PDB file of C-alpha atoms in Angstrom:
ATOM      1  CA  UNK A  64      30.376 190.501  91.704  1.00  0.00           C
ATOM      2  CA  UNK A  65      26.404 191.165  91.361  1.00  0.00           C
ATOM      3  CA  UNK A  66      25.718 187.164  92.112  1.00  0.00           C
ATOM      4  CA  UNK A  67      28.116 187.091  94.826  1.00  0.00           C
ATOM      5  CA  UNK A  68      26.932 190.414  96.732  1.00  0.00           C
ATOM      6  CA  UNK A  69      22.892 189.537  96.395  1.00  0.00           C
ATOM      7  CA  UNK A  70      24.297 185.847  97.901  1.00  0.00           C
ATOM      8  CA  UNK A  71      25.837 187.105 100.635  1.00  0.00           C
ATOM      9  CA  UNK A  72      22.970 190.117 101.427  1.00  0.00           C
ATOM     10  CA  UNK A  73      20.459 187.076 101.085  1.00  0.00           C
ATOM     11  CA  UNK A  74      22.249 184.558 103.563  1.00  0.00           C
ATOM     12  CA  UNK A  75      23.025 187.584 106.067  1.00  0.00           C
ATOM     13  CA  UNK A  76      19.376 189.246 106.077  1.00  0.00           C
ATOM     14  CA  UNK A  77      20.979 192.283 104.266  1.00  0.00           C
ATOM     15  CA  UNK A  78      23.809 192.918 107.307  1.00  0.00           C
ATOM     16  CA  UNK A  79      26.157 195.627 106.542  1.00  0.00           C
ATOM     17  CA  UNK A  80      29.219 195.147 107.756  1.00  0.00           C
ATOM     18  CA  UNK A  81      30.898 198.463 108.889  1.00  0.00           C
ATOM     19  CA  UNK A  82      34.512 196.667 109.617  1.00  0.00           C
ATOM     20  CA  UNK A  83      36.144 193.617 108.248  1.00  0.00           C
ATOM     21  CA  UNK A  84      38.983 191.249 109.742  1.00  0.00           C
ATOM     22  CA  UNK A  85      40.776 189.124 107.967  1.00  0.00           C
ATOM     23  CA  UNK A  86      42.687 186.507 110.018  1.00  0.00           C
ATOM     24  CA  UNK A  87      46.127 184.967 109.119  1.00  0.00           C
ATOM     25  CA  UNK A  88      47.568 181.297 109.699  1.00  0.00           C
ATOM     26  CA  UNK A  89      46.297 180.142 113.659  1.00  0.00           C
ATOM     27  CA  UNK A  90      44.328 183.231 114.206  1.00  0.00           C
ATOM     28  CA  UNK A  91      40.984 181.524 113.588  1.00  0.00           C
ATOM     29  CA  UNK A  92      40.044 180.961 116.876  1.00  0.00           C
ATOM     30  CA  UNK A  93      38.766 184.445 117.371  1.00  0.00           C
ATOM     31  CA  UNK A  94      35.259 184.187 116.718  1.00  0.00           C
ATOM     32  CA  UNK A  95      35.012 180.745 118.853  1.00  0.00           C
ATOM     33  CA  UNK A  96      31.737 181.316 120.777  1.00  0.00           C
ATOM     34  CA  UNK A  97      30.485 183.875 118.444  1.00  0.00           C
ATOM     35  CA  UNK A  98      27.096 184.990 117.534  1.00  0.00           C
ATOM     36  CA  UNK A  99      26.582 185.015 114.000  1.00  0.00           C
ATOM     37  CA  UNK A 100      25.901 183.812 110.853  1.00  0.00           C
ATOM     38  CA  UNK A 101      28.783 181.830 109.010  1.00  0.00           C
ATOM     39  CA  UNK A 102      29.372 180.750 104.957  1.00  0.00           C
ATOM     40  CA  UNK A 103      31.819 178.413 104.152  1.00  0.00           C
ATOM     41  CA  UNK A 104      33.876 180.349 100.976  1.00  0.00           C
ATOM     42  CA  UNK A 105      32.691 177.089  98.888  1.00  0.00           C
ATOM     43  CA  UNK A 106      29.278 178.359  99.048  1.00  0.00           C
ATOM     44  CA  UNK A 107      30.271 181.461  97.501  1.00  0.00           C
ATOM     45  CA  UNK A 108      30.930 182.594  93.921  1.00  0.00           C
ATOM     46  CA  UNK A 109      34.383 184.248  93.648  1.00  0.00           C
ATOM     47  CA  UNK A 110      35.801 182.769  96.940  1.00  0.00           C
ATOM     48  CA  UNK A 111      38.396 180.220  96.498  1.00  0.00           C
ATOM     49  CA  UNK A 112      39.065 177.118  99.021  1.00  0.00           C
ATOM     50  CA  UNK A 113      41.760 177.676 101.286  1.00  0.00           C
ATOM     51  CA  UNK A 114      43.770 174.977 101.040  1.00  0.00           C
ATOM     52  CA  UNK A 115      46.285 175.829 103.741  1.00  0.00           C
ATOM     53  CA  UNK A 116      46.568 174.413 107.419  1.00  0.00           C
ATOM     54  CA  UNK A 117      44.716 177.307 109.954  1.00  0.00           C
ATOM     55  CA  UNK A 118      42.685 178.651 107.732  1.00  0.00           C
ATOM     56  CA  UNK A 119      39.432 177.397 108.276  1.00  0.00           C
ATOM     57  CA  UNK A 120      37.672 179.001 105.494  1.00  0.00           C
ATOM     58  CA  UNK A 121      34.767 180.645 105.909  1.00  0.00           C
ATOM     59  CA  UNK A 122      32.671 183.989 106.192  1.00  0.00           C
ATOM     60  CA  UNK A 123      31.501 185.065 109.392  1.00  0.00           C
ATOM     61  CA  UNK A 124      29.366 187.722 109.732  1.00  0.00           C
ATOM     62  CA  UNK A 125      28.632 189.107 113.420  1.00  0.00           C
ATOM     63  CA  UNK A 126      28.191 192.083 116.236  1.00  0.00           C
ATOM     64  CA  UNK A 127      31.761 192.598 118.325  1.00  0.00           C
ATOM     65  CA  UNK A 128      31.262 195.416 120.469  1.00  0.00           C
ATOM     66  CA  UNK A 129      28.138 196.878 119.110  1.00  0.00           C
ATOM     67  CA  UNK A 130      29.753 197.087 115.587  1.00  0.00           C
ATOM     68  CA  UNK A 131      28.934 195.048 112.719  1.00  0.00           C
ATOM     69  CA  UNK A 132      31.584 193.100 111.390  1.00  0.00           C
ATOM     70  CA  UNK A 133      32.165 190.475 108.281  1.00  0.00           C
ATOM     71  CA  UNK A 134      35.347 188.365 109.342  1.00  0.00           C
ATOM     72  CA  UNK A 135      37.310 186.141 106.670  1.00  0.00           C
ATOM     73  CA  UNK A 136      38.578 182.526 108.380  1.00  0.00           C
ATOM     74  CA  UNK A 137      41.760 182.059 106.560  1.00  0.00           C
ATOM     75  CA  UNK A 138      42.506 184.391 103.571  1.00  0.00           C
ATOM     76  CA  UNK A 139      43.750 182.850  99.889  1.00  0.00           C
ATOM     77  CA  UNK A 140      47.904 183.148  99.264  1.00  0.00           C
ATOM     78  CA  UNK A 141      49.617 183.622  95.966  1.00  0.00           C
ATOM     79  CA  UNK A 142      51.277 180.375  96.261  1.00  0.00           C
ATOM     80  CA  UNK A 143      48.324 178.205  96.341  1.00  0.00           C
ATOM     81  CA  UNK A 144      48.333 178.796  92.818  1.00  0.00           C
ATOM     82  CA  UNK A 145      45.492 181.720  92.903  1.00  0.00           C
ATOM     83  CA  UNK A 146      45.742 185.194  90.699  1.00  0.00           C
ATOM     84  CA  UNK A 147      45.715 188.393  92.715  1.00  0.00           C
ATOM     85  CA  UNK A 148      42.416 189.359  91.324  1.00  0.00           C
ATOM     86  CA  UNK A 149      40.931 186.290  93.253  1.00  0.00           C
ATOM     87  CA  UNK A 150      43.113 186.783  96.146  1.00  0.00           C
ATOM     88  CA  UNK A 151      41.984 190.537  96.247  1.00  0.00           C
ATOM     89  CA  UNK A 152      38.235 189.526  95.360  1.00  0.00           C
ATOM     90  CA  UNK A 153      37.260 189.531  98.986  1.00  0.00           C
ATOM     91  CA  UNK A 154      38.424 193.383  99.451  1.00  0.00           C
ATOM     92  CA  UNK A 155      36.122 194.297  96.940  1.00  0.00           C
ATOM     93  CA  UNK A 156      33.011 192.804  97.862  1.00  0.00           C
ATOM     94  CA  UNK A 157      33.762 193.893 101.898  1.00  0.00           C
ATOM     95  CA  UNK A 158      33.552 197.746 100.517  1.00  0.00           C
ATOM     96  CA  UNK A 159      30.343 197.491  98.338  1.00  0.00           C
ATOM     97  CA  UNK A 160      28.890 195.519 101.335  1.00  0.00           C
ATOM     98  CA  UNK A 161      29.498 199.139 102.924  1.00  0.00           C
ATOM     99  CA  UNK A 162      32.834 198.188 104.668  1.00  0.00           C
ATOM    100  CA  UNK A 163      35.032 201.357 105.769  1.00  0.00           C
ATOM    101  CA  UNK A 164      37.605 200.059 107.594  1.00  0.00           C
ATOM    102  CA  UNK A 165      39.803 196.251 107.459  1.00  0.00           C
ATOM    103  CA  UNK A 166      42.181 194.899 109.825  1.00  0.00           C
ATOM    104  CA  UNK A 167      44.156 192.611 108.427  1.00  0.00           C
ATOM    105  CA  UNK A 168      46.371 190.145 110.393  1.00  0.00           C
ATOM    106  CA  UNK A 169      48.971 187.289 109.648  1.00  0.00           C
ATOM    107  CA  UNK A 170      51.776 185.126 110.705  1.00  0.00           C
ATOM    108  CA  UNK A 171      55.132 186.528 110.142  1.00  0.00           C
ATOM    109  CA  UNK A 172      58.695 185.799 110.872  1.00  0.00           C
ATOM    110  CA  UNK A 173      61.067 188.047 113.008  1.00  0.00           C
ATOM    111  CA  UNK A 174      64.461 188.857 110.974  1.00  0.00           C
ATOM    112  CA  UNK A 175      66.291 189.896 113.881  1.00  0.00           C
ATOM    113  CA  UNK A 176      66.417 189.765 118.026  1.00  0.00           C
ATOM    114  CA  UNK A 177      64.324 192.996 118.810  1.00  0.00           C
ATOM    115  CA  UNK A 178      61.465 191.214 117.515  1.00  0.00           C
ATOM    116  CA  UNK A 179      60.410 188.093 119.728  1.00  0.00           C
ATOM    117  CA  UNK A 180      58.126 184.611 118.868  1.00  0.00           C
ATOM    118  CA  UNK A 181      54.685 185.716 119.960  1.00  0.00           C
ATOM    119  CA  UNK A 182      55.176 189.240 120.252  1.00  0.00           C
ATOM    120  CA  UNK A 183      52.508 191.164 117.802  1.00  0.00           C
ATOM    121  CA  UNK A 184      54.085 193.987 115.430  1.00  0.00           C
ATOM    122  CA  UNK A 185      51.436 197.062 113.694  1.00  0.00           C
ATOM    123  CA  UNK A 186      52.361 197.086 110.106  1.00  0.00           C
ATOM    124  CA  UNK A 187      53.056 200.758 109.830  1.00  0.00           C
ATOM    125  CA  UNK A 188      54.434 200.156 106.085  1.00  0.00           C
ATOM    126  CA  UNK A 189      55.520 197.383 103.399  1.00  0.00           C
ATOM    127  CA  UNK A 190      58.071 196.080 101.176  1.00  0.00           C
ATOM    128  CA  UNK A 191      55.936 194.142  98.221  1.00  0.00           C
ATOM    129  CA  UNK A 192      58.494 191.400  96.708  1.00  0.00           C
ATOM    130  CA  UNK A 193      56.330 189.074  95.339  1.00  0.00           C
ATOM    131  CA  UNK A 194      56.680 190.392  91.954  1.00  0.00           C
ATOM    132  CA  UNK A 195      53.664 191.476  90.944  1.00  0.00           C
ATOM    133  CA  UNK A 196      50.746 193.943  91.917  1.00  0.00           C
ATOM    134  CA  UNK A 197      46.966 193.030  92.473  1.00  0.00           C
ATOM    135  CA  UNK A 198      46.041 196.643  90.278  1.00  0.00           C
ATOM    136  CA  UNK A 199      47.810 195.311  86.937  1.00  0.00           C
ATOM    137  CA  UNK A 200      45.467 195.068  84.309  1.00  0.00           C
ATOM    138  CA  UNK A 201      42.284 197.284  83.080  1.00  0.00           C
ATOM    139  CA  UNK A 202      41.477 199.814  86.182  1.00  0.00           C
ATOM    140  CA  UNK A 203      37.890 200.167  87.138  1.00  0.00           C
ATOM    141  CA  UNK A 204      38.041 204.186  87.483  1.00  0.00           C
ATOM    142  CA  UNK A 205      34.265 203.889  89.590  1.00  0.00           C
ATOM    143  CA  UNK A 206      35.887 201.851  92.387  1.00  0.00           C
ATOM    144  CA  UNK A 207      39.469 203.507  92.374  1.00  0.00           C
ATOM    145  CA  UNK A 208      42.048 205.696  90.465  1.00  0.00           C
ATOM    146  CA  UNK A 209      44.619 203.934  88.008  1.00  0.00           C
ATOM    147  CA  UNK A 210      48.145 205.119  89.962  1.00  0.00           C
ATOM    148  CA  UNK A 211      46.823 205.303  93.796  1.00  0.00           C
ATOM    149  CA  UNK A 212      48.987 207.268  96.409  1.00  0.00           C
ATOM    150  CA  UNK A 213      50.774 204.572  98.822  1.00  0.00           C
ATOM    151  CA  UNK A 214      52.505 206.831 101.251  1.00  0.00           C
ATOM    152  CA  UNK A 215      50.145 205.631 104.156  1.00  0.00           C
ATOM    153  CA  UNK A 216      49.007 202.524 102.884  1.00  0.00           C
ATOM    154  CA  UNK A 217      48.210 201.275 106.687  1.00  0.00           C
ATOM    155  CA  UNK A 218      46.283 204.411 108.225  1.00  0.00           C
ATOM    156  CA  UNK A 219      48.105 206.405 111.406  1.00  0.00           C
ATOM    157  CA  UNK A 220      45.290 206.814 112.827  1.00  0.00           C
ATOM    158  CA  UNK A 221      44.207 203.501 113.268  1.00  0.00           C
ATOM    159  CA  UNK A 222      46.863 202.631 114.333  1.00  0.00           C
ATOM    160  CA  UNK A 223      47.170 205.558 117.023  1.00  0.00           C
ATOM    161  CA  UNK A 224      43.955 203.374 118.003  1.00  0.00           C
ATOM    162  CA  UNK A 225      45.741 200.379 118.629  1.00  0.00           C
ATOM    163  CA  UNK A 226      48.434 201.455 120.519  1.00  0.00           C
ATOM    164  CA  UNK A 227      46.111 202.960 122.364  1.00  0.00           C
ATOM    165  CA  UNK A 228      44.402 199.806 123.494  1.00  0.00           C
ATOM    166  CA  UNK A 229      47.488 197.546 123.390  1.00  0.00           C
ATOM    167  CA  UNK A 230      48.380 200.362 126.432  1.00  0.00           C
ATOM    168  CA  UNK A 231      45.426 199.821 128.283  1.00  0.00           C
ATOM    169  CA  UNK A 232      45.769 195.762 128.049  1.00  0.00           C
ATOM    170  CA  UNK A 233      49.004 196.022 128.764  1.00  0.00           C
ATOM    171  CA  UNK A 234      50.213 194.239 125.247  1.00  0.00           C
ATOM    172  CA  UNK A 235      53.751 195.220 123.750  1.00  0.00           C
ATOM    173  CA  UNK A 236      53.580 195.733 120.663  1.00  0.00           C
ATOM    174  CA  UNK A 237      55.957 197.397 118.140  1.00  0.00           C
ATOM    175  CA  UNK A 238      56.046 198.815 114.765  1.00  0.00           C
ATOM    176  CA  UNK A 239      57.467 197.715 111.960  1.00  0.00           C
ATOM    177  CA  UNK A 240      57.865 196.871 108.318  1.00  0.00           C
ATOM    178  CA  UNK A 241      56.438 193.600 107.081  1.00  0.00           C
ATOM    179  CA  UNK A 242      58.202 192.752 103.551  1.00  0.00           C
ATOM    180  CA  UNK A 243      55.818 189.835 101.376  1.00  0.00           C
ATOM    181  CA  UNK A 244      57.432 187.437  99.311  1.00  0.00           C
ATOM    182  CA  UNK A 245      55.600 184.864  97.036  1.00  0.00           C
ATOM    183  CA  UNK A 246      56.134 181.389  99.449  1.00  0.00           C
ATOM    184  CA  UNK A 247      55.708 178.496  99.632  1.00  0.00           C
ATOM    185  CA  UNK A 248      59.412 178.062 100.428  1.00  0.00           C
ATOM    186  CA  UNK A 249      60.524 179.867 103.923  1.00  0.00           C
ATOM    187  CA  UNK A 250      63.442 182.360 103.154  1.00  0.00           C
ATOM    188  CA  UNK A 251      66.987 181.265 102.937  1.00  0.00           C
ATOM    189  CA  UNK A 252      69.570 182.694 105.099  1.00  0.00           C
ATOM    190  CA  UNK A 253      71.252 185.257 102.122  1.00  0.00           C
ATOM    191  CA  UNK A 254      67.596 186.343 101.877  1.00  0.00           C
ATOM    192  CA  UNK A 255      66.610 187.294 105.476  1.00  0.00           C
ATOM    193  CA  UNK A 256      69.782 189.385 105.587  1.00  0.00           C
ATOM    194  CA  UNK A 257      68.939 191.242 102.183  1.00  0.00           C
ATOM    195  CA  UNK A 258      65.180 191.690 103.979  1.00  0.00           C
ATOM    196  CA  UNK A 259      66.968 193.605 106.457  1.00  0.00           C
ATOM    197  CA  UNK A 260      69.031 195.627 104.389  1.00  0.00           C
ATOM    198  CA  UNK A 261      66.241 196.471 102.673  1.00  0.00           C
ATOM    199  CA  UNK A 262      64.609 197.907 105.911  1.00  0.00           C
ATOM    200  CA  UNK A 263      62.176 195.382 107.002  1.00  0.00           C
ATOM    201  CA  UNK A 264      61.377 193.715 109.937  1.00  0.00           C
ATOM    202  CA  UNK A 265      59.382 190.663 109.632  1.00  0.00           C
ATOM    203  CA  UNK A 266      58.646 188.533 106.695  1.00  0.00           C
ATOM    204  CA  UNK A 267      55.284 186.770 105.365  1.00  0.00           C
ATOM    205  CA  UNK A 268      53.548 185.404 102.493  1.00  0.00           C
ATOM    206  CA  UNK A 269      50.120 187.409 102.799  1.00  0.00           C
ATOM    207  CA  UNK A 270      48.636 190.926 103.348  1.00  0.00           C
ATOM    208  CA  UNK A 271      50.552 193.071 101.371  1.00  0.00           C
ATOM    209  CA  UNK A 272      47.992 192.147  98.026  1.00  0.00           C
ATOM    210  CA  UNK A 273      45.118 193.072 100.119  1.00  0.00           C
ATOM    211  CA  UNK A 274      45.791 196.208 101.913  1.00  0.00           C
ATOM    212  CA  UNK A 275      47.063 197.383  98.550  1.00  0.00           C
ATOM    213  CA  UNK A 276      43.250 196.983  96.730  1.00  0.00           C
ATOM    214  CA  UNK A 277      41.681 198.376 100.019  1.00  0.00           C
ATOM    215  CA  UNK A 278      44.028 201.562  99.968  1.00  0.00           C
ATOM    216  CA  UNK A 279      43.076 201.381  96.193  1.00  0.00           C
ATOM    217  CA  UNK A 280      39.680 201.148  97.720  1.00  0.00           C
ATOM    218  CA  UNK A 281      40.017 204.262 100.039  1.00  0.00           C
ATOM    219  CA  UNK A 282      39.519 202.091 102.534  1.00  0.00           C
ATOM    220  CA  UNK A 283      41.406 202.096 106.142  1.00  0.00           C
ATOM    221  CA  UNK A 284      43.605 199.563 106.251  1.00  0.00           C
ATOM    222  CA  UNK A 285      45.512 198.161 109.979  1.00  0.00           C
ATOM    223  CA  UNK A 286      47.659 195.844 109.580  1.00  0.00           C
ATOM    224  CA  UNK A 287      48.752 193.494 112.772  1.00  0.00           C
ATOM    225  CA  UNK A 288      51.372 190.530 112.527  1.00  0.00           C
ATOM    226  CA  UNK A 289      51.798 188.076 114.926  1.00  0.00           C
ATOM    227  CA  UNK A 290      55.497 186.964 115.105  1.00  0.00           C
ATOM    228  CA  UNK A 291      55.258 183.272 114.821  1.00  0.00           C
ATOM    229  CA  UNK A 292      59.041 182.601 114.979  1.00  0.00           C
ATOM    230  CA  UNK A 293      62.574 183.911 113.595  1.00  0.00           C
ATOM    231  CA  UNK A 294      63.514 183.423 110.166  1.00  0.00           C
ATOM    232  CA  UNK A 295      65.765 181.580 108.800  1.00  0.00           C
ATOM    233  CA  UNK A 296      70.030 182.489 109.880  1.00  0.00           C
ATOM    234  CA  UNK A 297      68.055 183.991 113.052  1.00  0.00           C
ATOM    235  CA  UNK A 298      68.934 180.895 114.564  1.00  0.00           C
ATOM    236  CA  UNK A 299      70.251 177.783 113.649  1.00  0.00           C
ATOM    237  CA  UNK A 300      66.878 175.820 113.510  1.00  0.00           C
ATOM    238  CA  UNK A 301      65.043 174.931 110.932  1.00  0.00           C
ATOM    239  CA  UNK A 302      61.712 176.061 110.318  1.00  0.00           C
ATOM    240  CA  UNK A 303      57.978 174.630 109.727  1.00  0.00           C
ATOM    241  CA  UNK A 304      54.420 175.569 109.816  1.00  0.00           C
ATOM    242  CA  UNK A 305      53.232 174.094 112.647  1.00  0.00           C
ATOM    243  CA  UNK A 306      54.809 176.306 115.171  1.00  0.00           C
ATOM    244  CA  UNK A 307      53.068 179.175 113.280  1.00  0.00           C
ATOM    245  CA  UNK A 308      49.467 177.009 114.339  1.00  0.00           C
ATOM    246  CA  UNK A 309      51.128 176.920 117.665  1.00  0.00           C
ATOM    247  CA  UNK A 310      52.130 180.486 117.950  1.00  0.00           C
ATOM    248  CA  UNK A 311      48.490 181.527 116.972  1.00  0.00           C
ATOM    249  CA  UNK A 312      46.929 179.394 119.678  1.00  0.00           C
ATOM    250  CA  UNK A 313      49.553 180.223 122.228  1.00  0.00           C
ATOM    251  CA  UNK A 314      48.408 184.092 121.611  1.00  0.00           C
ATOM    252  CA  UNK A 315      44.576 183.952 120.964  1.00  0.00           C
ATOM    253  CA  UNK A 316      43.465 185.303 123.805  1.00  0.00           C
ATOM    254  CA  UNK A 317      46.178 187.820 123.638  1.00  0.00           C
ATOM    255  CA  UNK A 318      44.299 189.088 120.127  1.00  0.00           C
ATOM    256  CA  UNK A 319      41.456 188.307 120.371  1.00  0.00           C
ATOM    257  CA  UNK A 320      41.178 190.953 123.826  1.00  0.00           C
ATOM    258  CA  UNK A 321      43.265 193.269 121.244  1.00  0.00           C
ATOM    259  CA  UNK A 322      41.075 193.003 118.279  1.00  0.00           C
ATOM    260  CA  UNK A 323      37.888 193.334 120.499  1.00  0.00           C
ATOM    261  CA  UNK A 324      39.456 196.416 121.856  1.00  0.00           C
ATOM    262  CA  UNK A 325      40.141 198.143 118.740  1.00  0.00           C
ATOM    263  CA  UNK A 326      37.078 197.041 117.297  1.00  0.00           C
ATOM    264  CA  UNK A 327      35.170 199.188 120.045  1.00  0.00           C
ATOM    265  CA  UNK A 328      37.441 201.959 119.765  1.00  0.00           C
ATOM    266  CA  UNK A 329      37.012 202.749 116.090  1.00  0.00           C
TER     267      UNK A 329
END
């Protein structure tokens, strides 16, 4: 952690990032034309390559709206074959870079009609079914307590915040529960129905590991999914990744005029 935090503080002029993003499969594009100072994740120790199509894989590190801000391009996934420790690993170094608040976003799919293709959803809580948490093992008790409280993992009042500015741009957006399962494989049919049983509304393969550590963390955690289609039984169709890249690019200016919004507003 010490190598990777003087690395970073050394490559960024000591910048201290007050809010971190995280952007999910075809989100990327939001710091196009951006002022800053980038680091591909190969360059630094503890980040892993992200091996996964959208993700372009890199630290930014930048000024949106007057506040300093440290954004990941493309996030690491259970499936790729990486422990939670590593996937979390980013979390951690965000909050002793002085990080308060993250916004975490991904690619989801819809398990019913109310919930449309390129719609965006606030993740107000979550099922975790990827069998396994990122806080098993030896607890640090200097960065967070061993059993942490998760009844508002994804804080209310950030995301009174962007409601508030999804009003003013005139975005729908809903709430909803986002259940994660492990990937690679989309969900079958039986599954999506048991997902809604269960009480969720959209399904991914992300965020659910890293807004756990931040909570951990005591830090704010909002967490925004972009529907990138409907599961699978939703329809007849059969799905595939690239309309999740399309869904992303279809809706970046749609986020990115969100996420520059609620950036100002915290």
């Amino acid at each position: 952690m010490d190598n990777t935090l003087n690395f970073i503080r050394e490559k960024t002029r000591g910048f201290e990032p007050e809010i971190a993003v995280i952007l999910g499969s075809g989100l990327g594009d939001y710091t196009k034309g951006l002022d800053g100072i980038e680091i591909p994740y190969g360059e630094i120790e503890g980040f892993m390559p992200s091996s996964v199509k959208g993700h372009k894989g890199s630290l930014f590190f930048g000024v949106i709206k007057n506040k300093k801000v440290v954004i990941m391009q493309g996030r690491f996934h259970f499936y790729e074959g990486y422990p939670m420790k590593s996937i979390t690993f980013p979390v951690r170094v965000f909050k002793k870079l002085g990080v308060k608040d993250i916004i975490i976003t991904n690619a989801a799919g819809a398990l019913d009609l109310y919930h449309h293709p390129g719609e965006l959803m606030l993740i107000s809580d979550h099922i975790n079914l990827t069998g396994t948490n990122p806080l098993i093992g030896k607890n640090d008790d200097d960065e967070g307590e061993r059993f942490p409280d998760m009844s508002e993992v994804y804080s209310f009042q950030l995301r009174k915040i962007a409601l508030e500015a999804a009003r003013e741009l005139n975005i729908d957006i809903k709430e909803g529960v986002y259940a994660a399962t492990t990937g690679p494989s989309y969900e079958t049919p039986a599954e999506v129905n048991m997902l809604k049983l269960m009480g969720a509304d959209v399904v991914g393969m992300s965020t659910v590991p890293e807004a756990i550590v931040a909570n951990w963390l005591k830090m704010r955690v909002l967490g925004i999914s972009l529907i990138s289609n409907y599961a699978s039984g939703v329809f007849k169709n059969k799905l595939n990744h690239l309309e999740v890249i399309e869904a992303g690019k279809n809706a970046s200016d749609k986020i990115k005029a969100l996420l520059d919004l609620i950036i100002e507003k915290i």
